[in-house]
GROMACS .gro file of C-alpha atoms in nm:
model
  120
    1MET     CA    1  -7.519  -4.188   2.113
    2ALA     CA    2  -7.855  -4.360   2.058
    3LYS     CA    3  -8.043  -4.152   1.801
    4LYS     CA    4  -8.406  -4.259   1.941
    5LEU     CA    5  -8.513  -4.311   2.280
    6VAL     CA    6  -8.777  -4.538   2.364
    7ILE     CA    7  -8.900  -4.512   2.776
    8LYS     CA    8  -9.125  -4.716   2.965
    9VAL     CA    9  -9.252  -4.560   3.273
   10THR     CA   10  -9.439  -4.823   3.508
   11ALA     CA   11  -9.459  -4.607   3.777
   12GLY     CA   12  -9.712  -4.354   3.927
   13ALA     CA   13  -9.791  -4.211   4.225
   14ASP     CA   14  -9.714  -4.524   4.390
   15ALA     CA   15  -9.323  -4.478   4.310
   16PRO     CA   16  -9.309  -4.097   4.252
   17GLU     CA   17  -8.937  -4.083   4.248
   18ARG     CA   18  -8.883  -4.351   3.984
   19CYS     CA   19  -9.227  -4.197   3.794
   20SER     CA   20  -9.040  -3.817   3.773
   21GLN     CA   21  -8.688  -3.996   3.659
   22ALA     CA   22  -8.869  -4.125   3.349
   23PHE     CA   23  -9.052  -3.796   3.263
   24THR     CA   24  -8.745  -3.621   3.343
   25VAL     CA   25  -8.511  -3.790   3.132
   26ALA     CA   26  -8.752  -3.820   2.811
   27ALA     CA   27  -8.805  -3.437   2.891
   28VAL     CA   28  -8.462  -3.331   2.897
   29ALA     CA   29  -8.346  -3.595   2.558
   30ALA     CA   30  -8.631  -3.477   2.378
   31ALA     CA   31  -8.524  -3.083   2.429
   32SER     CA   32  -8.156  -3.221   2.351
   33GLY     CA   33  -8.299  -3.317   2.011
   34VAL     CA   34  -8.309  -3.697   2.071
   35GLU     CA   35  -8.625  -3.870   1.920
   36VAL     CA   36  -8.806  -3.920   2.235
   37SER     CA   37  -9.062  -4.199   2.270
   38LEU     CA   38  -9.234  -4.238   2.630
   39TRP     CA   39  -9.494  -4.542   2.692
   40LEU     CA   40  -9.682  -4.488   2.997
   41THR     CA   41  -9.791  -4.814   3.107
   42GLY     CA   42  -9.904  -4.927   3.465
   43GLU     CA   43  -9.983  -4.640   3.717
   44SER     CA   44  -9.816  -4.412   3.493
   45ALA     CA   45 -10.154  -4.524   3.214
   46TRP     CA   46 -10.313  -4.234   3.459
   47PHE     CA   47 -10.140  -3.921   3.369
   48ALA     CA   48 -10.271  -4.030   3.019
   49LEU     CA   49 -10.567  -3.809   3.156
   50PRO     CA   50 -10.641  -3.483   3.135
   51GLY     CA   51 -10.568  -3.308   3.487
   52ARG     CA   52 -10.364  -3.634   3.625
   53ALA     CA   53 -10.066  -3.501   3.573
   54ALA     CA   54 -10.125  -3.160   3.768
   55GLU     CA   55 -10.268  -3.387   4.061
   56PHE     CA   56  -9.856  -3.500   4.122
   57GLU     CA   57  -9.654  -3.380   4.357
   58LEU     CA   58  -9.261  -3.441   4.416
   59PRO     CA   59  -9.029  -3.198   4.606
   60HIS     CA   60  -8.771  -3.061   4.430
   61SER     CA   61  -8.854  -3.228   4.081
   62ALA     CA   62  -8.984  -3.035   3.799
   63PRO     CA   63  -9.420  -3.016   3.759
   64LEU     CA   64  -9.507  -3.337   3.579
   65PRO     CA   65  -9.739  -3.130   3.399
   66ASP     CA   66  -9.439  -2.975   3.231
   67LEU     CA   67  -9.235  -3.227   3.119
   68LEU     CA   68  -9.531  -3.398   2.981
   69ASP     CA   69  -9.594  -3.082   2.761
   70SER     CA   70  -9.235  -3.101   2.659
   71VAL     CA   71  -9.229  -3.465   2.573
   72LEU     CA   72  -9.588  -3.412   2.370
   73ALA     CA   73  -9.469  -3.118   2.186
   74ALA     CA   74  -9.121  -3.248   2.078
   75GLY     CA   75  -9.159  -3.620   2.066
   76ARG     CA   76  -9.448  -3.867   2.138
   77VAL     CA   77  -9.621  -4.041   2.438
   78THR     CA   78  -9.830  -4.377   2.403
   79LEU     CA   79 -10.053  -4.528   2.639
   80CYS     CA   80 -10.013  -4.936   2.685
   81THR     CA   81 -10.345  -5.059   2.530
   82GLN     CA   82 -10.396  -5.370   2.832
   83CYS     CA   83 -10.342  -5.046   3.075
   84ALA     CA   84 -10.583  -4.817   2.913
   85ALA     CA   85 -10.851  -5.105   2.912
   86ARG     CA   86 -10.750  -5.203   3.297
   87ARG     CA   87 -10.846  -4.872   3.381
   88ASP     CA   88 -11.126  -4.790   3.145
   89ILE     CA   89 -10.959  -4.531   2.942
   90THR     CA   90 -11.032  -4.482   2.564
   91GLU     CA   91 -10.855  -4.258   2.273
   92LYS     CA   92 -11.148  -4.000   2.354
   93ASP     CA   93 -11.027  -3.980   2.706
   94VAL     CA   94 -10.663  -3.895   2.693
   95VAL     CA   95 -10.478  -3.561   2.651
   96GLU     CA   96 -10.426  -3.485   2.258
   97GLY     CA   97 -10.138  -3.574   2.132
   98VAL     CA   98 -10.143  -3.948   2.350
   99ARG     CA   99 -10.211  -4.227   2.123
  100ILE     CA  100 -10.294  -4.591   2.267
  101ALA     CA  101 -10.078  -4.885   2.127
  102GLY     CA  102  -9.987  -5.246   2.231
  103ALA     CA  103  -9.682  -5.435   2.301
  104GLN     CA  104  -9.640  -5.498   1.927
  105VAL     CA  105  -9.554  -5.141   1.875
  106PHE     CA  106  -9.326  -5.129   2.199
  107VAL     CA  107  -9.127  -5.394   2.043
  108GLN     CA  108  -9.081  -5.233   1.716
  109GLU     CA  109  -8.984  -4.915   1.835
  110ALA     CA  110  -8.748  -5.024   2.104
  111LEU     CA  111  -8.575  -5.294   1.869
  112ALA     CA  112  -8.531  -5.026   1.565
  113ASP     CA  113  -8.187  -4.939   1.490
  114ASP     CA  114  -7.978  -4.701   1.634
  115THR     CA  115  -8.276  -4.700   1.941
  116GLN     CA  116  -8.164  -4.741   2.294
  117ALA     CA  117  -8.426  -4.832   2.561
  118LEU     CA  118  -8.518  -4.758   2.866
  119VAL     CA  119  -8.755  -4.924   3.186
  120TYR     CA  120  -8.832  -4.738   3.486
   0.00000   0.00000   0.00000
């Protein structure tokens, strides 16, 4: 089993089931002791902003704010640089603990030894 898990979520409210799956897998992995790095890209970029995760609703799924908090507490959450720029999101706008980084950092994390990468 991989010791590190890098998850890129490209979906937000536009594809709620895919979005929820990514956050759920990230939170469960983090709670299981796996080193998790969750990347917010595309429409999921909005969840880097305070309060936006609370607006997400999907029946029979864990609340997105709880999942995000779990990953922030035990892992790392990164907002894609280009995705942030396209949405006029800056570092001062994001939830505490969320960093903004680009493709080079994603590739570096995804290709590290003992790492599994997933894209939702």
